[in-house]
PDB file of C-alpha atoms in Angstrom:
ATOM      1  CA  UNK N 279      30.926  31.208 -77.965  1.00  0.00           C
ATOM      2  CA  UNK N 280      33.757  32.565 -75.758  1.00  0.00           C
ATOM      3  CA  UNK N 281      32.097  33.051 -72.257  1.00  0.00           C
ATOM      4  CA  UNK N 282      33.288  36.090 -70.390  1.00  0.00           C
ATOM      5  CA  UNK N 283      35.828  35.571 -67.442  1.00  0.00           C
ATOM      6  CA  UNK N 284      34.732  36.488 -64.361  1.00  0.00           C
ATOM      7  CA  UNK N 285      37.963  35.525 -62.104  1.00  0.00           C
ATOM      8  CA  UNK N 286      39.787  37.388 -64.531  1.00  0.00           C
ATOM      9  CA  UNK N 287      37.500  40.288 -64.589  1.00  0.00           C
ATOM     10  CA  UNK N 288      37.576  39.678 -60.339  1.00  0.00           C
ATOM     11  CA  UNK N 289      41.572  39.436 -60.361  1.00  0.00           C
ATOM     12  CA  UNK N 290      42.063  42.784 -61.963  1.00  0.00           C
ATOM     13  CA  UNK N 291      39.715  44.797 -59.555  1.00  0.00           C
ATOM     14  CA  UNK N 292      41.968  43.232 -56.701  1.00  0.00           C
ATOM     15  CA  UNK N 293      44.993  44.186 -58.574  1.00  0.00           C
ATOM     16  CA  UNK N 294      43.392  47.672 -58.543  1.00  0.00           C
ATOM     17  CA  UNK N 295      42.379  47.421 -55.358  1.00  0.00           C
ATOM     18  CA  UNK N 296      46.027  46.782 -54.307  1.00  0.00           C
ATOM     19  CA  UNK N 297      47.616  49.071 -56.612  1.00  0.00           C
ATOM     20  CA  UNK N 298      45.142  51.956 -54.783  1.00  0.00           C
ATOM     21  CA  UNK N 299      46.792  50.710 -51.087  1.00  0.00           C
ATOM     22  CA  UNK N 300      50.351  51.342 -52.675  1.00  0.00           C
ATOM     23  CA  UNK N 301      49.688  54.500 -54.166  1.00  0.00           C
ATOM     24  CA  UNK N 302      48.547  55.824 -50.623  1.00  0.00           C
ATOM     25  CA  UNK N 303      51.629  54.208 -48.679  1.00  0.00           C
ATOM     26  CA  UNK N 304      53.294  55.837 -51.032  1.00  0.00           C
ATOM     27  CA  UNK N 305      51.597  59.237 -50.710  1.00  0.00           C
ATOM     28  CA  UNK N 306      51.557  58.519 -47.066  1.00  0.00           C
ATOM     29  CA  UNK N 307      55.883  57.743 -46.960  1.00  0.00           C
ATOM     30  CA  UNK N 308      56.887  60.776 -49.283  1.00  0.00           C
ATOM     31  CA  UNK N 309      54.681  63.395 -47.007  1.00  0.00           C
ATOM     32  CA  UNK N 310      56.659  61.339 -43.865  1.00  0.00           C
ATOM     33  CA  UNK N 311      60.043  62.120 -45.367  1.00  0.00           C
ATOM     34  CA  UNK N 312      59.519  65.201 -46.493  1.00  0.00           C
ATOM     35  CA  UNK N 313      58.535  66.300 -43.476  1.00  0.00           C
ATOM     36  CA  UNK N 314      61.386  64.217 -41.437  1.00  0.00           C
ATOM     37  CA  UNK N 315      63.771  65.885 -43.667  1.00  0.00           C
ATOM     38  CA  UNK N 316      66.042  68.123 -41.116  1.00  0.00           C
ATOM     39  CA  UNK N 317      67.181  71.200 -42.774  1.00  0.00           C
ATOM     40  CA  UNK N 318      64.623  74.393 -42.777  1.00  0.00           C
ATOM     41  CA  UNK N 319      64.629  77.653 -44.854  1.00  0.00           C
ATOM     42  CA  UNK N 320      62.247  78.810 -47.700  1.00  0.00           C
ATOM     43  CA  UNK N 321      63.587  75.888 -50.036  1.00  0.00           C
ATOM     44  CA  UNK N 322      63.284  73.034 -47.327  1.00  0.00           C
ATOM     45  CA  UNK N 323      59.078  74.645 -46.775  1.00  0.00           C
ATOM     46  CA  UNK N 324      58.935  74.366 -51.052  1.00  0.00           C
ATOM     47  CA  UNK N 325      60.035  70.637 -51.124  1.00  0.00           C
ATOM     48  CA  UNK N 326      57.361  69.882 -48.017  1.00  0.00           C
ATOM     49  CA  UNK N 327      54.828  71.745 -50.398  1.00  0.00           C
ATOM     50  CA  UNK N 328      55.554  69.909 -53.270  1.00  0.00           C
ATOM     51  CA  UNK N 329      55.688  66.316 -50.763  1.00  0.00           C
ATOM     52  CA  UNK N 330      52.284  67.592 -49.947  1.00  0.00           C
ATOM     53  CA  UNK N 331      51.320  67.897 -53.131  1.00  0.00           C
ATOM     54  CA  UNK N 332      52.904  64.938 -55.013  1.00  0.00           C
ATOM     55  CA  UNK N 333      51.022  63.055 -52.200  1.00  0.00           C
ATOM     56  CA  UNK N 334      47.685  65.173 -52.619  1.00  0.00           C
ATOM     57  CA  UNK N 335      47.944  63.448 -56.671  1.00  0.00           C
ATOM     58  CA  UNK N 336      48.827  60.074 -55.830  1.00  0.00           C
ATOM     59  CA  UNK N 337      45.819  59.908 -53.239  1.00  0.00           C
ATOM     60  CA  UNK N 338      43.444  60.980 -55.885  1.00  0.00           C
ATOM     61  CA  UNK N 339      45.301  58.110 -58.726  1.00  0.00           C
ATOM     62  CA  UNK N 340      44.896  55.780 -55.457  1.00  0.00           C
ATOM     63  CA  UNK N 341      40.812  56.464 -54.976  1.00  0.00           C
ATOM     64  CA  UNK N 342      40.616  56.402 -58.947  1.00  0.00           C
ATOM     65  CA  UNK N 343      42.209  52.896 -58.917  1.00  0.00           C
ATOM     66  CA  UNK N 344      39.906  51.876 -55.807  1.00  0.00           C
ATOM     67  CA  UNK N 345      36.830  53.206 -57.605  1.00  0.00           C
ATOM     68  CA  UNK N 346      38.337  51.082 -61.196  1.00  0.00           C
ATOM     69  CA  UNK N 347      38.578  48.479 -58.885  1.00  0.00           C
ATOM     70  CA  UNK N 348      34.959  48.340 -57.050  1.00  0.00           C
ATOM     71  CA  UNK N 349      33.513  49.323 -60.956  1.00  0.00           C
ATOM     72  CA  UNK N 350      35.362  45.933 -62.194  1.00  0.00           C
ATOM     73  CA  UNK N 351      34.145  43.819 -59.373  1.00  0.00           C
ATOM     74  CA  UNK N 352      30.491  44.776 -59.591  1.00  0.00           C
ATOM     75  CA  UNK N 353      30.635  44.688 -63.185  1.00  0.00           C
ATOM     76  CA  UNK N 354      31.817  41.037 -62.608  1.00  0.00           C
ATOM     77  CA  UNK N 355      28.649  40.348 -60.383  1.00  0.00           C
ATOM     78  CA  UNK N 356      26.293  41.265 -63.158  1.00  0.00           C
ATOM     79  CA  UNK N 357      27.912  39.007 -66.019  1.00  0.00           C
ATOM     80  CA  UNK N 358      27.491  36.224 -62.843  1.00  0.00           C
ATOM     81  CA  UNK N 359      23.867  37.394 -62.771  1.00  0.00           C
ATOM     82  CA  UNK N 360      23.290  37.833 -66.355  1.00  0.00           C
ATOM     83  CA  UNK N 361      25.326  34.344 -66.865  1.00  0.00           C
ATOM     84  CA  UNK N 362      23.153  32.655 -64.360  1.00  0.00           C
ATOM     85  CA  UNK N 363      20.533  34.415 -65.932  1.00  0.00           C
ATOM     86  CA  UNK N 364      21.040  32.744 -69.152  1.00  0.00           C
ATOM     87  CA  UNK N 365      21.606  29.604 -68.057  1.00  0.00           C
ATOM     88  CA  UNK N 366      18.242  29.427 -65.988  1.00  0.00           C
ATOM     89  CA  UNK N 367      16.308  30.484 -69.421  1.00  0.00           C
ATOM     90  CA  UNK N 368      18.429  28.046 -71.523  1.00  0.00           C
ATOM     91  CA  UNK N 369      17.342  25.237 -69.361  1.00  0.00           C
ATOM     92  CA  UNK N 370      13.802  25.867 -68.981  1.00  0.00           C
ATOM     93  CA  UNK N 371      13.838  26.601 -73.043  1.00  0.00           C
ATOM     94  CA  UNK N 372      14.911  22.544 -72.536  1.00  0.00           C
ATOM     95  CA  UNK N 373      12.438  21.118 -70.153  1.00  0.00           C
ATOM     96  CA  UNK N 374      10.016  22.712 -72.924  1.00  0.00           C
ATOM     97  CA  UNK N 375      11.390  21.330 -75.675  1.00  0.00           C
ATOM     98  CA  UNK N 376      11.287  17.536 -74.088  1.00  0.00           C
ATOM     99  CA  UNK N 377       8.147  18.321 -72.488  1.00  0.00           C
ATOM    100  CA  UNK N 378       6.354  18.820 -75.981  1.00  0.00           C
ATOM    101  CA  UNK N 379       8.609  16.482 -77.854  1.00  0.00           C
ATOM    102  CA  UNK N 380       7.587  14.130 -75.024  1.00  0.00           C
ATOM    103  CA  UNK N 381       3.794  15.008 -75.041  1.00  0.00           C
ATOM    104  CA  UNK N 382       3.556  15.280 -78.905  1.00  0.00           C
ATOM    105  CA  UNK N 383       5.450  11.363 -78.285  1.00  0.00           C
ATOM    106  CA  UNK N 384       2.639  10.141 -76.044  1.00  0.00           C
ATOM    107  CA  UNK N 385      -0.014  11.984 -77.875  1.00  0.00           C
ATOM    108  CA  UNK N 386       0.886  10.366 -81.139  1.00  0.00           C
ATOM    109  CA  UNK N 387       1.190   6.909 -79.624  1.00  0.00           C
ATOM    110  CA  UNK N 388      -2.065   7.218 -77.865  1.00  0.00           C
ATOM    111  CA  UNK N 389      -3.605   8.192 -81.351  1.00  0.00           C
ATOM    112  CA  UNK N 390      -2.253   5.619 -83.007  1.00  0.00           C
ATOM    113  CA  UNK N 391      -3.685   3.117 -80.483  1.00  0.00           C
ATOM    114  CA  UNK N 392      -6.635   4.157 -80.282  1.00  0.00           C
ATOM    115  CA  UNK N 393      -7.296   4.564 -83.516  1.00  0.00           C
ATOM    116  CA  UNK N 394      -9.468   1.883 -85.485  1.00  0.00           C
ATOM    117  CA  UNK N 395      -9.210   3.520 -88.931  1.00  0.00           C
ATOM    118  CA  UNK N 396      -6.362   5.761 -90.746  1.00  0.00           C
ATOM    119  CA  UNK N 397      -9.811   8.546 -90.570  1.00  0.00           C
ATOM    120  CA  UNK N 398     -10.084   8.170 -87.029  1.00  0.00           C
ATOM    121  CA  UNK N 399      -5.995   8.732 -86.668  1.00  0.00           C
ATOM    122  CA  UNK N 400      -5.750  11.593 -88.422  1.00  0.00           C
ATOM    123  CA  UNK N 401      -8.365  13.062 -86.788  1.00  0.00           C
ATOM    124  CA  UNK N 402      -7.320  12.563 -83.889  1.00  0.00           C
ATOM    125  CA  UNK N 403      -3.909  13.723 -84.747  1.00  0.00           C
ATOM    126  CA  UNK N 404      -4.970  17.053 -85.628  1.00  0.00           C
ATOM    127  CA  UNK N 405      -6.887  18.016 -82.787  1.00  0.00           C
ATOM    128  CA  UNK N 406      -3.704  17.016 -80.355  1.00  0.00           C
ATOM    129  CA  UNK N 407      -1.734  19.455 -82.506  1.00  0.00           C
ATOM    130  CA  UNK N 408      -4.602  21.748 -82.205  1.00  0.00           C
ATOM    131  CA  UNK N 409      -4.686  21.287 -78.457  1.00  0.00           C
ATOM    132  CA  UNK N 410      -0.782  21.608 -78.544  1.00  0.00           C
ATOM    133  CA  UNK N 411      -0.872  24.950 -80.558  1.00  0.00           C
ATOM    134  CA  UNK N 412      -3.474  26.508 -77.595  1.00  0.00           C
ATOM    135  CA  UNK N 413      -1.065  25.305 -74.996  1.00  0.00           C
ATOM    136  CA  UNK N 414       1.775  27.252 -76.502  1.00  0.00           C
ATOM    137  CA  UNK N 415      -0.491  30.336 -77.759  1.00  0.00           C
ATOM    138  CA  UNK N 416      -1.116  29.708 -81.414  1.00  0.00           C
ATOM    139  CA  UNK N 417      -4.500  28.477 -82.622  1.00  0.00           C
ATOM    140  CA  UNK N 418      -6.445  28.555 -86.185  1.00  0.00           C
ATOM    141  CA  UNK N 419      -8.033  25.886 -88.654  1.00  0.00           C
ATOM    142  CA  UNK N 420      -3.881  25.525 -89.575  1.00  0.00           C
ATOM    143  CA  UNK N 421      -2.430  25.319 -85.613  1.00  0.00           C
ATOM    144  CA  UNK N 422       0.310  22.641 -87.002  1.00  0.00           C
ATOM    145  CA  UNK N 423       1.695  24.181 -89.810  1.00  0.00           C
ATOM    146  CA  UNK N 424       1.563  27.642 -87.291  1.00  0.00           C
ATOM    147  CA  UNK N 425       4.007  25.674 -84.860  1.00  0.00           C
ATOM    148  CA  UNK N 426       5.971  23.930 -87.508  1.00  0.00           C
ATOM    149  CA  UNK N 427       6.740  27.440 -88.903  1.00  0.00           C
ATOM    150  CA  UNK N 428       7.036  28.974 -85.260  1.00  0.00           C
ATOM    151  CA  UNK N 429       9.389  26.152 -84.405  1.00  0.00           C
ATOM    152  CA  UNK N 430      11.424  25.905 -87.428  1.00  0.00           C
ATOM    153  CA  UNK N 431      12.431  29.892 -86.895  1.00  0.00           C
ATOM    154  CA  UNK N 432      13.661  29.479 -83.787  1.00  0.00           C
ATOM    155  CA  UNK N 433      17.733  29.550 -83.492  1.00  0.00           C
ATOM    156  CA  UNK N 434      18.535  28.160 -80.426  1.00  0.00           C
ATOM    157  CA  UNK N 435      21.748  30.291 -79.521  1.00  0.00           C
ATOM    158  CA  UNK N 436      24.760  28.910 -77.573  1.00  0.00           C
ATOM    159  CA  UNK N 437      25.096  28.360 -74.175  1.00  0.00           C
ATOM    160  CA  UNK N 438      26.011  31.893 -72.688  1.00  0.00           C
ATOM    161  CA  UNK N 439      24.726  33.600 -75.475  1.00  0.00           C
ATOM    162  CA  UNK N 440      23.196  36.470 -74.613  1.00  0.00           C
ATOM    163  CA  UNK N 441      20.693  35.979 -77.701  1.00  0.00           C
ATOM    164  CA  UNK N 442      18.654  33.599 -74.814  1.00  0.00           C
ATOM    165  CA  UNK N 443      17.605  37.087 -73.580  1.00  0.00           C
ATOM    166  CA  UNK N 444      15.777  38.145 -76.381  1.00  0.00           C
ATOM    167  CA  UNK N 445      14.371  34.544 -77.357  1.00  0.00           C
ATOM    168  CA  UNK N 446      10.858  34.290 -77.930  1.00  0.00           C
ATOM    169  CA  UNK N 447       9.308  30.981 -77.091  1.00  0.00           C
ATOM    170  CA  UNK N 448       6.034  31.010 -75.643  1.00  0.00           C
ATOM    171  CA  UNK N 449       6.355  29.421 -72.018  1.00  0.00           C
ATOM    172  CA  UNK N 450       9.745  30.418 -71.521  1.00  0.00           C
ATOM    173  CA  UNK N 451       9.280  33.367 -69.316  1.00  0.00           C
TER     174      UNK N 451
END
């Protein structure tokens, strides 16, 4: 998965950014000559008019490129959020996932020593999944085969993804 660039995405609002100062040095040397300009008559007030104008236009492209640029920079700040976002539920999704491999580990161990008879075992077995299948909000005379089936649908999405939004593991949130 192709993560979105946020420098880039942050590079372009500052070339907006600086394209909007040039536009208004711009607007801001064409109104100065114009109006430096030292003939006068009806044709020398037209060209200051259309100076004043030309300039009026390339203020308003200059505040459109500012706004471009502030839109691109906080657009950049969410996909950081989001991003971080992600990456918080990704590794919590992880802790879980070695926290029950881990338990299920121990529990299985602990029945296994403890356990006199292949009876006693399986028993025993069963009511750790049981317990296991409360923990993570499934229950039923057939907990196990409800988290083998819950686990084995889950599609653990790339880092980044934005699938990790909409993932649905009990304990996650």
């Amino acid at each position: 998965m192709l993560l979105p660039d946020t420098a880039a995405l942050r590079a372009l609002a500052t070339t907006y950014h600086d394209r909007s100062a040039d536009l208004r040095d711009e607007a801001a040397a064409l109104v100065a000559r114009a109006t430096s300009a030292p003939w006068q008559g009806v044709a020398a007030e037209a060209m200051r008019a259309a100076a004043r104008a030309a300039a009026d236009r390339l203020r308003a492209t200059a505040d459109e490129h500012a706004d471009a640029g502030a839109a691109l920079a906080q657009h950049a700040a969410q996909v950081e959020a989001t991003l971080e976002l992600i990456a918080g539920l990704r590794q919590r999704f992880l802790e879980l996932a070695a926290s029950v491999g881990a338990t299920l580990v121990d529990v299985a161990g602990d029945v296994l020593d403890a356990a006199g008879a292949l009876g006693d075992a399986v028993g025993a077995v069963g009511n750790a999944v049981g317990g296991l299948g409360d923990l993570v909000g499934i229950g039923g005379d057939d907990a196990a085969a409800e988290l083998r089936d819950r686990l084995s649908r889950i599609r653990v999405p790339a880092p980044g993804d934005p699938a990790w939004l909409d993932l649905d593991v009990p304990g996650l949130r």
